[in-house]
Amino acid sequence: MPWNPHMSRDTLEYHWGKHHRAYVDNLNKQIVGTELDGKTLEDVILATYNKGDLLPPFNNAAQAWNHEFFWESMKPGGGGEPSGELLQLIKRDFGSFEEFVKELKAAAATQFGSGWAWLAYKANKLDVGNAENPLPSEEDKKLVVVKSPNAVNPLVWNYSPLLTIDVWEHAYYLDFQNRRPDYISTFMEKLVSWEAVSSRLVKAKAGAA
Ligand SMILES: [Fe+2]
């Protein structure tokens, strides 16, 4: 890792240049000429989730979305602590910033096999996939840490994703081999962009209002 101690050029070239690229290319092949063609990525994800035969386009659409979101969750010289309303809500919903980091790291480290760990804004208190909360209140709206297998992301639960860590092996194996916790710590301490997370929180709250 000659030029970047936190995420190597090799990892970026494989992860962004080959893995992410393949999800985009495969999705485009799978949906050409179908009714999914021309929909937004988010709409393809919601239209294909848990729909049996539509699993291949779901996987590729969700992975394309997740990766774009992941790249935009980091920046050179990232890390540190959030500020403003984001920090206030983290303290309210997790007790402290340290407790939140502990919870997110644990979710990322314990996702069995491939998947993702997330900070999300949850605007609806019901955890039932096919129901809406008829009487939403301000108290329902909170930050949550969740993990998801394979390509699944919190959009399918009607949560607003704010931050993600890719814990597929392709995200860390070249730099950290099997040491997933070291990759997660490096991401949180050196790469995460709290500015990106804060601006997503603003949009999530506006969308839930
Ligand atoms: Fe990935």
Coordinates of N, CA and C in Angstrom, one line a residue, residues 2-193:
P2 N 1.5 1.6 -1.1 CA 2.5 2.6 -1.1 C 2.0 4.0 -0.9
W3 N 0.8 4.3 -1.4 CA 0.3 5.7 -1.4 C -0.9 6.0 -0.5
N4 N -1.5 4.9 -0.1 CA -2.7 5.1 0.8 C -2.7 4.0 1.8
P5 N -2.5 4.3 3.1 CA -2.4 3.3 4.1 C -3.8 2.7 4.5
H6 N -4.9 3.4 4.0 CA -6.2 3.0 4.5 C -7.0 2.1 3.6
M7 N -6.9 2.4 2.3 CA -7.5 1.5 1.3 C -6.6 1.6 0.1
S8 N -6.1 0.4 -0.3 CA -5.1 0.4 -1.3 C -5.6 0.6 -2.7
R9 N -4.7 1.0 -3.7 CA -5.1 1.1 -5.1 C -5.6 -0.2 -5.6
D10 N -5.0 -1.3 -5.2 CA -5.4 -2.6 -5.7 C -6.9 -2.9 -5.3
T11 N -7.2 -2.6 -4.0 CA -8.6 -2.8 -3.5 C -9.5 -1.9 -4.3
L12 N -9.2 -0.7 -4.5 CA -10.1 0.2 -5.3 C -10.3 -0.3 -6.7
E13 N -9.1 -0.7 -7.4 CA -9.2 -1.1 -8.8 C -10.1 -2.4 -8.9
Y14 N -10.0 -3.3 -8.0 CA -10.8 -4.5 -8.0 C -12.2 -4.2 -7.6
H15 N -12.3 -3.6 -6.4 CA -13.7 -3.4 -5.8 C -14.6 -2.5 -6.7
W16 N -14.0 -1.3 -7.0 CA -14.8 -0.4 -7.8 C -14.8 -0.8 -9.3
G17 N -13.6 -1.1 -9.8 CA -13.4 -1.3 -11.2 C -13.9 -2.6 -11.7
K18 N -13.9 -3.6 -10.9 CA -14.4 -4.9 -11.4 C -15.7 -5.4 -10.7
H19 N -15.7 -5.4 -9.4 CA -16.9 -5.9 -8.7 C -18.1 -5.0 -8.9
H20 N -18.0 -3.7 -8.6 CA -19.1 -2.8 -8.7 C -19.5 -2.7 -10.2
R21 N -18.5 -2.6 -11.1 CA -18.8 -2.6 -12.5 C -19.6 -3.8 -13.0
A22 N -19.3 -5.0 -12.5 CA -20.0 -6.2 -12.9 C -21.5 -6.1 -12.5
Y23 N -21.8 -5.6 -11.3 CA -23.2 -5.5 -10.9 C -23.9 -4.6 -11.8
V24 N -23.3 -3.5 -12.2 CA -24.0 -2.5 -13.1 C -24.2 -3.2 -14.5
D25 N -23.1 -3.8 -15.0 CA -23.2 -4.4 -16.4 C -24.3 -5.6 -16.4
N26 N -24.2 -6.4 -15.3 CA -25.2 -7.5 -15.3 C -26.6 -7.0 -15.2
L27 N -26.8 -6.0 -14.4 CA -28.2 -5.4 -14.2 C -28.7 -4.9 -15.6
N28 N -27.8 -4.2 -16.3 CA -28.2 -3.6 -17.6 C -28.6 -4.7 -18.6
K29 N -27.9 -5.8 -18.5 CA -28.2 -7.0 -19.4 C -29.5 -7.6 -19.0
Q30 N -29.8 -7.7 -17.7 CA -30.9 -8.4 -17.2 C -32.2 -7.6 -17.5
I31 N -32.2 -6.3 -17.4 CA -33.4 -5.6 -17.5 C -33.7 -5.0 -18.9
V32 N -32.8 -5.1 -19.8 CA -33.0 -4.5 -21.1 C -34.3 -5.1 -21.8
G33 N -35.2 -4.2 -22.2 CA -36.4 -4.7 -22.8 C -37.5 -5.1 -21.9
T34 N -37.2 -5.1 -20.5 CA -38.3 -5.5 -19.6 C -38.9 -4.2 -19.0
E35 N -40.0 -4.4 -18.2 CA -40.6 -3.3 -17.6 C -39.8 -2.6 -16.6
L36 N -38.7 -3.2 -16.2 CA -37.8 -2.5 -15.2 C -36.9 -1.5 -15.9
D37 N -36.7 -1.7 -17.2 CA -35.8 -0.8 -17.9 C -36.4 0.7 -17.8
G38 N -35.5 1.6 -17.5 CA -36.0 3.0 -17.4 C -36.4 3.4 -16.0
K39 N -36.6 2.5 -15.1 CA -36.9 2.8 -13.7 C -35.7 3.3 -13.0
T40 N -35.8 4.1 -12.0 CA -34.7 4.4 -11.1 C -34.2 3.2 -10.4
L41 N -32.9 3.3 -10.0 CA -32.3 2.1 -9.3 C -33.1 1.8 -8.0
E42 N -33.6 2.8 -7.3 CA -34.4 2.6 -6.1 C -35.7 1.9 -6.5
D43 N -36.3 2.3 -7.6 CA -37.6 1.7 -7.9 C -37.4 0.2 -8.4
V44 N -36.2 -0.1 -9.1 CA -36.0 -1.4 -9.4 C -35.8 -2.3 -8.2
I45 N -35.1 -1.8 -7.2 CA -34.8 -2.5 -5.9 C -36.2 -2.8 -5.3
L46 N -37.0 -1.8 -5.1 CA -38.3 -2.1 -4.5 C -39.2 -3.0 -5.3
A47 N -39.1 -2.9 -6.6 CA -40.0 -3.7 -7.4 C -39.6 -5.2 -7.5
T48 N -38.3 -5.5 -7.2 CA -37.8 -6.8 -7.4 C -37.6 -7.6 -6.0
Y49 N -37.6 -6.8 -4.9 CA -37.3 -7.5 -3.6 C -38.3 -8.6 -3.3
N50 N -37.8 -9.7 -2.9 CA -38.6 -10.8 -2.5 C -39.7 -11.3 -3.6
K51 N -39.2 -11.2 -4.8 CA -40.2 -11.5 -5.9 C -39.7 -12.8 -6.7
G52 N -39.1 -13.7 -6.0 CA -38.8 -15.0 -6.6 C -37.8 -14.8 -7.8
D53 N -38.4 -15.0 -9.0 CA -37.6 -15.0 -10.3 C -36.9 -13.7 -10.5
L54 N -37.3 -12.6 -9.8 CA -36.6 -11.3 -10.0 C -35.4 -11.2 -9.0
L55 N -35.0 -12.3 -8.4 CA -33.8 -12.2 -7.5 C -32.5 -11.7 -8.2
P56 N -32.2 -12.2 -9.4 CA -31.0 -11.7 -10.1 C -31.0 -10.2 -10.3
P57 N -32.1 -9.6 -10.9 CA -32.0 -8.1 -11.0 C -32.0 -7.4 -9.6
F58 N -32.7 -8.0 -8.6 CA -32.7 -7.4 -7.3 C -31.2 -7.3 -6.8
N59 N -30.6 -8.5 -6.9 CA -29.2 -8.6 -6.4 C -28.3 -7.5 -7.1
N60 N -28.4 -7.5 -8.4 CA -27.5 -6.5 -9.1 C -27.9 -5.1 -8.9
A61 N -29.2 -4.8 -8.8 CA -29.6 -3.4 -8.6 C -29.2 -3.0 -7.2
A62 N -29.5 -3.8 -6.2 CA -29.2 -3.4 -4.9 C -27.6 -3.3 -4.7
Q63 N -26.9 -4.2 -5.3 CA -25.4 -4.1 -5.1 C -24.9 -2.8 -5.8
A64 N -25.5 -2.5 -7.0 CA -25.1 -1.3 -7.7 C -25.4 -0.1 -6.8
W65 N -26.6 0.0 -6.2 CA -26.9 1.1 -5.3 C -26.1 1.1 -4.0
N66 N -25.9 -0.1 -3.4 CA -25.1 -0.1 -2.2 C -23.7 0.4 -2.4
H67 N -23.1 0.0 -3.5 CA -21.7 0.4 -3.7 C -21.6 1.9 -4.0
E68 N -22.5 2.4 -4.8 CA -22.4 3.9 -5.0 C -22.5 4.6 -3.6
F69 N -23.4 4.1 -2.8 CA -23.7 4.7 -1.5 C -22.4 4.5 -0.6
F70 N -21.8 3.4 -0.7 CA -20.6 3.1 0.1 C -19.4 4.0 -0.3
W71 N -19.2 4.2 -1.6 CA -18.1 5.1 -2.0 C -18.4 6.5 -1.6
E72 N -19.6 6.9 -1.6 CA -19.9 8.3 -1.2 C -20.0 8.4 0.4
S73 N -19.8 7.3 1.1 CA -19.8 7.3 2.6 C -18.4 7.6 3.1
M74 N -17.4 7.7 2.2 CA -16.0 7.9 2.6 C -15.3 9.0 1.9
K75 N -14.2 9.5 2.4 CA -13.4 10.5 1.8 C -12.0 10.4 2.3
P76 N -11.0 11.0 1.5 CA -9.7 11.0 2.0 C -9.7 11.9 3.3
G77 N -8.9 11.5 4.3 CA -8.9 12.3 5.5 C -10.2 12.2 6.3
G78 N -10.9 11.2 6.1 CA -12.2 11.0 6.9 C -11.9 10.6 8.3
G79 N -13.0 10.1 9.0 CA -12.9 9.7 10.4 C -13.3 10.8 11.3
G80 N -12.8 10.7 12.5 CA -13.2 11.7 13.5 C -14.6 11.5 14.0
E81 N -15.2 12.6 14.5 CA -16.5 12.5 15.0 C -17.5 13.4 14.3
P82 N -18.8 13.0 14.2 CA -19.8 13.9 13.6 C -20.0 15.1 14.5
S83 N -20.9 16.0 14.0 CA -21.2 17.2 14.8 C -22.7 17.5 14.6
G84 N -23.1 18.6 15.2 CA -24.5 19.1 14.9 C -25.6 18.1 15.3
E85 N -26.6 18.2 14.5 CA -27.8 17.3 14.8 C -27.5 15.8 14.7
L86 N -26.6 15.5 13.8 CA -26.3 14.0 13.7 C -25.7 13.5 15.0
L87 N -24.8 14.3 15.6 CA -24.2 13.9 16.9 C -25.2 13.9 18.0
Q88 N -26.1 14.9 18.0 CA -27.2 14.9 19.0 C -28.0 13.7 18.9
L89 N -28.4 13.3 17.7 CA -29.3 12.1 17.6 C -28.6 10.8 17.9
I90 N -27.3 10.8 17.6 CA -26.5 9.6 17.9 C -26.5 9.4 19.5
K91 N -26.2 10.5 20.1 CA -26.2 10.5 21.6 C -27.6 10.1 22.2
R92 N -28.6 10.7 21.6 CA -30.0 10.4 22.1 C -30.3 8.9 21.9
D93 N -30.0 8.3 20.7 CA -30.5 7.0 20.4 C -29.5 5.9 20.8
F94 N -28.2 6.2 21.0 CA -27.3 5.2 21.4 C -26.6 5.4 22.7
G95 N -26.8 6.6 23.3 CA -26.2 6.9 24.6 C -25.0 7.8 24.5
S96 N -24.1 7.4 23.5 CA -22.9 8.2 23.3 C -22.3 7.8 21.9
F97 N -21.4 8.6 21.4 CA -20.8 8.3 20.1 C -20.0 7.0 20.2
E98 N -19.3 6.8 21.3 CA -18.5 5.6 21.5 C -19.4 4.4 21.5
E99 N -20.6 4.5 22.1 CA -21.5 3.3 22.1 C -22.0 3.0 20.7
F100 N -22.3 4.1 20.0 CA -22.8 3.9 18.6 C -21.7 3.2 17.8
V101 N -20.4 3.7 17.9 CA -19.4 3.0 17.1 C -19.2 1.6 17.5
K102 N -19.3 1.3 18.7 CA -19.2 -0.1 19.2 C -20.3 -1.0 18.6
E103 N -21.5 -0.4 18.5 CA -22.7 -1.2 18.0 C -22.5 -1.4 16.5
L104 N -22.1 -0.3 15.8 CA -21.9 -0.5 14.3 C -20.8 -1.4 14.0
K105 N -19.7 -1.3 14.7 CA -18.5 -2.3 14.5 C -19.0 -3.7 14.8
A106 N -19.8 -3.9 15.8 CA -20.2 -5.3 16.1 C -21.1 -5.8 15.0
A107 N -22.0 -4.9 14.5 CA -22.9 -5.4 13.4 C -22.1 -5.8 12.2
A108 N -21.1 -5.0 11.9 CA -20.3 -5.2 10.7 C -19.4 -6.5 10.9
A109 N -18.9 -6.7 12.1 CA -18.0 -7.8 12.3 C -18.8 -9.1 12.4
T110 N -20.1 -9.1 12.8 CA -20.8 -10.3 13.0 C -21.8 -10.7 11.9
Q111 N -21.9 -9.8 10.9 CA -22.7 -10.2 9.7 C -22.0 -11.5 9.1
F112 N -22.8 -12.6 9.2 CA -22.2 -13.9 8.8 C -22.2 -14.0 7.3
G113 N -21.0 -14.2 6.7 CA -20.8 -14.3 5.3 C -20.8 -12.9 4.7
S114 N -21.3 -12.7 3.5 CA -21.3 -11.5 2.8 C -22.5 -10.6 3.2
G115 N -22.3 -9.3 3.2 CA -23.4 -8.4 3.5 C -22.9 -7.0 3.9
W116 N -23.7 -6.2 4.6 CA -23.5 -4.8 4.8 C -23.9 -4.5 6.3
A117 N -23.2 -3.5 6.8 CA -23.7 -2.9 8.1 C -24.1 -1.4 7.8
W118 N -25.1 -1.0 8.6 CA -25.7 0.3 8.2 C -26.0 1.1 9.5
L119 N -26.0 2.5 9.3 CA -26.7 3.4 10.2 C -27.8 3.9 9.3
A120 N -29.0 3.8 9.9 CA -30.2 4.2 9.1 C -31.1 5.1 10.0
Y121 N -31.9 5.9 9.3 CA -33.0 6.7 10.0 C -34.3 5.9 9.7
K122 N -34.9 5.6 10.9 CA -36.1 4.8 10.8 C -37.3 5.7 11.2
A123 N -38.2 5.9 10.2 CA -39.3 6.8 10.5 C -40.6 6.2 10.9
N124 N -40.6 4.8 10.8 CA -41.9 4.1 11.1 C -41.6 3.0 12.1
K125 N -42.4 3.0 13.2 CA -42.1 2.1 14.3 C -42.4 0.7 14.0
L126 N -43.3 0.4 13.0 CA -43.6 -1.0 12.8 C -42.5 -1.7 12.0
D127 N -42.2 -2.9 12.4 CA -41.2 -3.7 11.7 C -41.8 -4.7 10.9
V128 N -42.9 -4.4 10.3 CA -43.7 -5.4 9.5 C -43.6 -4.9 8.0
G129 N -43.0 -5.8 7.2 CA -42.7 -5.4 5.8 C -43.9 -5.0 5.0
N130 N -45.1 -5.5 5.3 CA -46.2 -5.2 4.4 C -47.2 -4.3 5.0
A131 N -46.8 -3.5 6.1 CA -47.8 -2.6 6.7 C -47.2 -1.3 6.9
E132 N -48.0 -0.3 7.0 CA -47.6 1.1 7.4 C -48.1 1.4 8.7
N133 N -47.3 2.2 9.5 CA -47.8 2.6 10.8 C -48.9 3.7 10.6
P134 N -50.1 3.4 11.0 CA -51.2 4.3 10.8 C -51.1 5.6 11.5
L135 N -50.4 5.6 12.7 CA -50.3 6.8 13.5 C -48.8 7.1 13.8
P136 N -48.1 7.5 12.8 CA -46.7 7.8 13.1 C -46.5 9.0 14.0
S137 N -45.6 9.0 14.9 CA -45.3 10.1 15.8 C -43.8 10.5 15.8
E138 N -43.5 11.6 16.3 CA -42.1 12.0 16.4 C -41.2 11.0 17.1
E139 N -41.8 10.3 18.1 CA -41.0 9.4 18.9 C -40.6 8.1 18.1
D140 N -41.3 7.9 17.0 CA -41.0 6.7 16.2 C -39.7 6.9 15.4
K141 N -39.3 8.2 15.2 CA -38.2 8.5 14.3 C -36.9 8.4 15.1
K142 N -36.1 7.5 14.7 CA -34.8 7.3 15.4 C -33.8 6.7 14.5
L143 N -32.5 6.8 15.0 CA -31.4 6.2 14.3 C -31.3 4.7 14.7
V144 N -31.0 3.9 13.8 CA -30.8 2.4 14.1 C -29.6 1.9 13.4
V145 N -28.9 0.9 14.1 CA -27.8 0.2 13.4 C -28.4 -1.2 13.0
V146 N -28.2 -1.5 11.7 CA -28.7 -2.8 11.3 C -27.7 -3.4 10.4
K147 N -27.8 -4.7 10.2 CA -26.9 -5.4 9.2 C -27.8 -6.2 8.2
S148 N -27.3 -6.4 7.0 CA -28.1 -7.1 6.0 C -27.3 -8.1 5.2
P149 N -27.8 -9.2 4.8 CA -27.1 -10.2 4.1 C -27.0 -9.9 2.6
N150 N -25.9 -10.3 2.0 CA -25.8 -10.3 0.5 C -26.0 -8.9 0.0
A151 N -27.1 -8.7 -0.8 CA -27.3 -7.4 -1.4 C -28.4 -6.6 -0.7
V152 N -29.1 -7.1 0.3 CA -30.2 -6.5 0.9 C -29.8 -5.1 1.5
N153 N -30.6 -4.1 1.4 CA -30.3 -2.9 2.0 C -31.6 -2.3 2.7
P154 N -31.4 -1.4 3.6 CA -32.6 -0.9 4.5 C -33.7 -0.2 3.7
L155 N -33.5 0.1 2.4 CA -34.6 0.7 1.6 C -35.8 -0.3 1.6
V156 N -35.5 -1.6 1.6 CA -36.6 -2.5 1.4 C -37.4 -2.6 2.7
W157 N -36.9 -2.1 3.8 CA -37.6 -2.0 5.1 C -38.2 -0.6 5.3
N158 N -38.1 0.2 4.3 CA -38.6 1.6 4.4 C -37.8 2.4 5.4
Y159 N -36.5 2.1 5.6 CA -35.6 2.9 6.4 C -34.8 3.8 5.4
S160 N -34.3 4.9 5.9 CA -33.4 5.8 5.1 C -32.0 5.5 5.5
P161 N -31.2 4.9 4.6 CA -29.8 4.6 4.9 C -29.0 5.9 5.0
L162 N -28.1 5.9 6.1 CA -27.3 7.1 6.3 C -25.8 6.8 6.1
L163 N -25.4 5.6 6.3 CA -24.0 5.2 6.3 C -24.0 3.7 6.1
T164 N -23.0 3.2 5.3 CA -22.8 1.8 5.2 C -21.4 1.4 5.2
I165 N -21.1 0.1 5.6 CA -19.8 -0.5 5.5 C -20.0 -1.8 4.7
D166 N -19.3 -2.0 3.6 CA -19.3 -3.2 2.8 C -18.5 -4.2 3.6
V167 N -19.1 -5.3 4.0 CA -18.3 -6.4 4.6 C -18.2 -7.7 3.8
W168 N -18.5 -7.5 2.5 CA -18.1 -8.6 1.6 C -16.6 -8.8 1.6
E169 N -16.1 -10.0 1.5 CA -14.6 -10.2 1.6 C -13.9 -9.4 0.5
H170 N -14.5 -9.2 -0.7 CA -13.8 -8.4 -1.7 C -13.5 -7.0 -1.3
A171 N -14.2 -6.5 -0.2 CA -14.0 -5.2 0.3 C -12.6 -5.0 1.1
Y172 N -12.2 -6.1 1.6 CA -11.0 -6.0 2.5 C -9.9 -7.1 2.4
Y173 N -10.2 -8.1 1.6 CA -9.2 -9.2 1.6 C -7.8 -8.9 1.1
L174 N -7.8 -8.0 0.1 CA -6.4 -7.7 -0.4 C -5.6 -6.9 0.6
D175 N -6.2 -6.1 1.4 CA -5.5 -5.2 2.3 C -5.4 -5.9 3.7
F176 N -6.4 -6.6 4.1 CA -6.5 -7.1 5.5 C -6.6 -8.6 5.6
Q177 N -6.7 -9.3 4.5 CA -6.9 -10.7 4.5 C -8.2 -11.0 5.3
N178 N -8.1 -11.9 6.3 CA -9.3 -12.3 7.0 C -9.6 -11.4 8.2
R179 N -8.8 -10.3 8.4 CA -9.0 -9.4 9.6 C -10.1 -8.4 9.3
R180 N -11.3 -8.8 9.2 CA -12.4 -7.9 9.0 C -12.5 -6.8 10.0
P181 N -12.3 -7.1 11.3 CA -12.4 -6.1 12.3 C -11.4 -4.9 12.1
D182 N -10.2 -5.2 11.6 CA -9.2 -4.2 11.3 C -9.7 -3.3 10.2
Y183 N -10.3 -3.9 9.2 CA -10.8 -3.1 8.1 C -11.9 -2.2 8.6
I184 N -12.8 -2.7 9.4 CA -13.9 -1.9 9.9 C -13.4 -0.7 10.8
S185 N -12.4 -1.0 11.6 CA -11.8 0.1 12.5 C -11.2 1.1 11.6
T186 N -10.5 0.7 10.6 CA -9.8 1.7 9.7 C -10.8 2.5 9.0
F187 N -11.9 1.9 8.5 CA -13.0 2.6 7.9 C -13.5 3.7 8.8
M188 N -13.8 3.3 10.0 CA -14.5 4.3 11.0 C -13.5 5.4 11.4
E189 N -12.2 5.0 11.5 CA -11.3 6.0 12.1 C -10.6 6.9 11.0
K190 N -10.5 6.4 9.8 CA -9.8 7.1 8.7 C -10.5 7.5 7.5
L191 N -11.7 6.8 7.2 CA -12.3 7.0 5.9 C -13.7 7.6 6.0
V192 N -14.5 7.3 7.0 CA -15.9 7.7 7.0 C -16.1 9.2 6.8
S193 N -17.0 9.6 6.0 CA -17.3 11.0 5.8 C -18.6 11.4 6.6

